[in-house]
Amino acid sequence: MSNGGHGLASGGPDDGGPDDGGPDDGGPDDGGRAQETAFTALLEDNAEDLYENAPCGYLCTLLDGQIAKINTTLLTWLGYTRDQLVGRRYFSDLLTVGGRLYHETHFAPLLSMQGEIGGVALELQAADGTRLPVLVSSAVKASAAGEALLIRTTIFDARDRRAYERELLRARQEAEHERERLQRLVTTLQRSLLPPALPAVPGLEAAAHYRIASLDQVGGDFYDLFPLSRDRWGLFLGDVCGKGAHAAAVTSLIRYTLRAAAVYDDDPGTVLSTLNAALRQEYLRDDRDFCTAIFGVLNPHGNGFTLSLASGGHPAPLLLRANGTAGYQPTPGGPLIGVFDDVTYAATTIRLDPGDTLLLYTDGLTDARTGTGNGRYGDEALHTLARNLAPTTATAAITAITALLDSYSEGLDDDTAVLALSVPSRAGKPQRPAELPPGTMAIGAIGAIG
Amino acid sequence: MGGSNARGRNNVVLMGRAGRPAVMLANGFGCDQNMWRLVAPGLARDFRVVLFDHVGSGRSELSAWRPEQYATLDGYADDVLRICRELQLRQVIFVGHSVSAMMGVLAAAREPEQFGKLILLCPSPRYVDDTGYRGGFSRPDIDELLESLDSNYLGWSAAMAPVIMGNPGRPELAEELANSFCRTDPQIARAFARTTFLSDNRADLARVTVPTLVLQCSRDVIAPPEVGAFVHAQIPGSSLVILPATGHCPQLSAPEATLGAIAAFAAGPP
């Protein structure tokens, strides 16, 4: 405002302003005259004129909303005369009916409680019935003693902005629908990559839990328990590097490779070598596709089972013994699967006696952020949990792990799969696995409790 | 569902002395129990004052909100009764503002023994016009309100949700929020608006058997005088008092008169 620019209109009232105002004394040229007029306009501009003709509406009401003062700009927008409104109408009379409801239930109470409210989108109704989208801000004017006296309201024309906001709102609603669709798709795909329920293995109790870290992406963890023959059972659990559609494709390949490989030769080391070869062939172009996995074969033996196990770079399982001890079961096996050519994996055998429980898990569990500092849950804490649980059962162990995961819901960065096998301590009927609890996928977890 | 207690779920706040007659204050659609800030302290001198937030608004447990449960005012009336039972309140004097007046009507019709008196502040049993009945609004008007709710999130965003839902670690965050008294998840606000403005409780009024006071404002666009007169005529033996107040929230715009009317009826003969 310091210098009247040439851009200012020169058509205003001209009552012969100070003629020494122009910088150019030798006969006012066009530029000089414009500057002179602008200067005059500035001198004449006063608070009253600003109030009346400001580029926004001004409204002053009594505390009950009755209109006491209104500026020319707002009168022009609305098509009313001053006499039609002042002392006769209320602010809410200027609103659409829906806006009036909003005003009474939100705007007026907030203004009363806070003394001010800003940027509320409403629609004014003009005298001819047309609607004007506006943004309204109000403040209560109080006396020096703090007593509320009047309400001052500023009203901005928001036609363009409202059209833009409607677009945003529509886009947002569309995005929400898309997200719902995506989550349904992910849920369906995820289910297809996991056994719908664990089979009943005579003399064995089995339970599993799967937790997806994100509802928007298919997880890369997998597990299965399946019959190899009448009294031999295969099982595996593993973790594909990455997540999303690509990881889902790799997971699918791994599942079917493992099951098919075990049909020809169910030595766990051989099965993992076959998987390694298949991953190397299939994804030769992209050497980032690898996984960790544990593969095992269960054979009934006396009151319990022998379990032949091989691991490809996977965290060691935990064995919770009937005598109350618990420890990691080293499974040397071999390296990550899908990284090197011609790898061999060595199998080890462990015994599961009545009362023993074996816990297989992916590193989503031990990597869960515990919320205290940057700490992760870790192997040590899991070992302690196992010691406290032992002796236990597959179902009880999975229940405990599920509760643990629930408590770290915010701290789960990675998907988590847990598979537990236990031999009931008293010889009994084979344990029937329960169906998937309905709706568990909706909250980000699949549980198959045996 | 059903795991948490009503006190926490509805953010129940108690004022006044235990052992005095209980006055329960229920706010209407829009804001939270702060609506009573100008009358609650006055009532607390003589009564046990019970304040709460409807599930889905204020500092209630948003996670307890279920669309199917709160699709009718009966769901909200259940909560009122649950709070009464849990706090072992007897002969409650229930003050319901706006839509909460009808929650009180439903609760008192169902379990009259819980209630000593009903005070209905700016009540309306039906907002939408019907043949032979003028509620003041048409169906398109209500849709227009839903649109207003959509375009005024009042600063709500998904990022803010944890703060509003109660962040024990950082209580100061909630204090800083402007408009927080009326802040609601837009989805919940829409559902509550629909439940409120599309309900019809005209037939329930005659079922009220407890002494009832209808408090009506002299100028109220949401509950016009003829609606107050209708409520008064339908509830057997009820009284009607017109408050010299403008607008739909006399507890804010005319707190002394509102407090006086509530206290006089609450302390009067049963």
XYZ file of C-alpha atoms in Angstrom, chain A residues 94-282:
189
model
C -30.148 -16.403 6.201
C -29.090 -20.058 6.150
C -30.544 -23.017 4.291
C -32.664 -25.280 6.485
C -29.932 -27.921 6.743
C -27.415 -25.201 7.542
C -29.766 -23.904 10.224
C -29.786 -27.339 11.866
C -26.014 -27.403 11.732
C -25.866 -23.870 13.123
C -28.077 -24.725 16.090
C -26.405 -28.035 16.921
C -22.747 -27.181 16.311
C -21.982 -23.575 15.404
C -23.930 -21.705 18.095
C -22.937 -24.034 20.980
C -19.250 -23.916 19.978
C -19.317 -20.138 19.613
C -20.900 -19.863 23.026
C -18.387 -22.228 24.652
C -15.225 -21.016 22.893
C -16.044 -17.388 22.197
C -15.087 -17.890 18.566
C -15.354 -20.323 15.710
C -13.699 -20.169 12.322
C -13.916 -21.488 8.789
C -17.279 -23.209 8.942
C -18.796 -24.055 5.574
C -22.437 -23.016 5.278
C -24.803 -21.919 2.549
C -26.646 -18.616 2.578
C -30.016 -18.276 0.945
C -30.431 -15.079 -1.067
C -33.710 -13.160 -1.388
C -34.360 -14.778 -4.777
C -33.810 -18.270 -3.375
C -30.361 -18.856 -4.890
C -27.719 -20.359 -2.647
C -24.317 -18.936 -1.913
C -21.688 -21.285 -0.454
C -19.711 -19.354 2.141
C -17.111 -19.789 4.830
C -18.173 -18.247 8.112
C -16.092 -17.134 11.083
C -17.589 -15.604 14.203
C -16.220 -14.088 17.388
C -17.970 -12.834 20.485
C -17.180 -9.218 21.354
C -16.958 -8.868 25.112
C -16.867 -5.856 27.420
C -13.773 -4.976 29.419
C -15.355 -6.914 32.280
C -15.595 -9.978 30.072
C -19.337 -9.826 29.545
C -20.425 -10.992 26.103
C -21.997 -8.144 24.130
C -22.246 -8.945 20.438
C -21.326 -11.504 17.837
C -19.185 -10.375 14.912
C -19.252 -12.531 11.831
C -17.143 -12.495 8.679
C -18.424 -14.240 5.573
C -16.341 -15.225 2.547
C -17.638 -16.243 -0.845
C -16.657 -19.893 -1.202
C -18.236 -20.938 -4.493
C -15.001 -22.012 -6.189
C -13.571 -23.501 -3.085
C -16.695 -25.511 -2.349
C -16.725 -26.986 -5.821
C -13.124 -28.024 -5.290
C -13.899 -29.481 -1.885
C -16.777 -31.478 -3.283
C -14.341 -32.951 -5.765
C -11.972 -33.831 -2.934
C -14.765 -35.351 -0.886
C -15.878 -37.434 -3.846
C -12.311 -38.566 -4.490
C -11.938 -39.464 -0.849
C -15.118 -41.510 -0.849
C -13.942 -43.278 -3.968
C -10.585 -43.983 -2.353
C -12.340 -45.427 0.695
C -14.350 -47.761 -1.501
C -11.222 -48.815 -3.355
C -9.456 -49.535 -0.101
C -12.326 -51.709 1.109
C -12.205 -53.579 -2.179
C -8.456 -54.051 -1.880
C -8.750 -55.364 1.670
C -11.386 -57.866 0.611
C -9.104 -58.998 -2.182
C -6.100 -59.308 0.135
C -8.153 -61.286 2.644
C -9.329 -63.693 -0.021
C -5.863 -64.117 -1.500
C -4.325 -64.620 1.930
C -6.835 -67.348 2.757
C -5.942 -69.122 -0.449
C -2.293 -69.265 0.643
C -2.993 -70.871 4.009
C -4.703 -74.136 4.912
C -8.374 -73.381 5.672
C -8.072 -75.656 8.724
C -5.403 -77.974 10.052
C -6.050 -81.674 9.455
C -6.694 -83.994 12.389
C -3.535 -85.990 13.133
C -4.207 -88.967 15.435
C -2.346 -88.542 18.716
C -1.284 -84.972 17.935
C -2.693 -81.610 18.832
C -1.944 -78.873 16.306
C -2.755 -75.176 16.346
C -1.711 -72.195 14.267
C -2.077 -68.460 14.161
C -1.452 -66.007 11.369
C -1.301 -62.261 11.788
C -1.074 -59.864 8.851
C 0.791 -56.680 9.700
C -1.113 -54.667 7.080
C -4.640 -55.158 5.816
C -3.596 -53.688 2.491
C -0.872 -56.175 1.609
C -0.754 -59.914 1.383
C 1.719 -61.246 3.889
C 4.726 -63.340 2.958
C 4.528 -65.937 5.752
C 3.188 -69.407 5.154
C 2.628 -72.725 6.911
C 0.923 -76.061 6.324
C 0.342 -79.468 7.874
C -0.663 -82.273 5.478
C -0.767 -86.080 5.150
C 2.086 -87.799 3.252
C 0.685 -91.268 3.748
C -1.660 -92.967 6.185
C 0.704 -92.414 9.138
C 3.226 -89.874 7.916
C 2.647 -86.157 7.978
C 4.468 -83.276 6.390
C 4.630 -79.794 7.795
C 6.297 -76.541 6.908
C 6.484 -72.942 7.978
C 8.410 -70.119 6.378
C 8.791 -66.508 5.405
C 9.183 -65.040 1.913
C 11.270 -61.904 1.537
C 8.893 -58.996 0.902
C 5.150 -58.757 0.783
C 2.355 -57.825 -1.562
C 1.340 -59.363 -4.875
C 4.839 -60.541 -5.806
C 5.405 -62.211 -2.442
C 2.002 -63.879 -2.803
C 3.042 -65.337 -6.153
C 6.308 -66.639 -4.685
C 4.469 -68.028 -1.647
C 2.122 -69.912 -3.927
C 5.070 -71.394 -5.849
C 6.769 -72.406 -2.592
C 3.674 -74.103 -1.156
C 3.099 -76.266 -4.199
C 6.770 -77.018 -4.706
C 7.151 -78.196 -1.117
C 4.084 -80.418 -1.279
C 4.985 -81.871 -4.670
C 8.640 -82.423 -3.708
C 7.581 -84.344 -0.614
C 5.536 -86.729 -2.754
C 8.693 -87.955 -4.505
C 11.122 -87.889 -1.621
C 10.031 -86.746 1.784
C 13.506 -86.410 3.272
C 13.289 -82.841 4.631
C 16.777 -81.943 3.395
C 15.940 -83.117 -0.122
C 12.609 -81.249 -0.087
C 14.350 -77.969 0.781
C 17.061 -78.580 -1.869
C 14.301 -79.078 -4.450
C 12.656 -75.844 -3.357
C 16.010 -74.080 -3.621
C 16.467 -75.343 -7.163
C 12.910 -74.349 -8.122
C 13.335 -70.822 -6.770
C 16.668 -70.468 -8.572
C 15.095 -71.553 -11.870
C 11.867 -69.637 -11.623
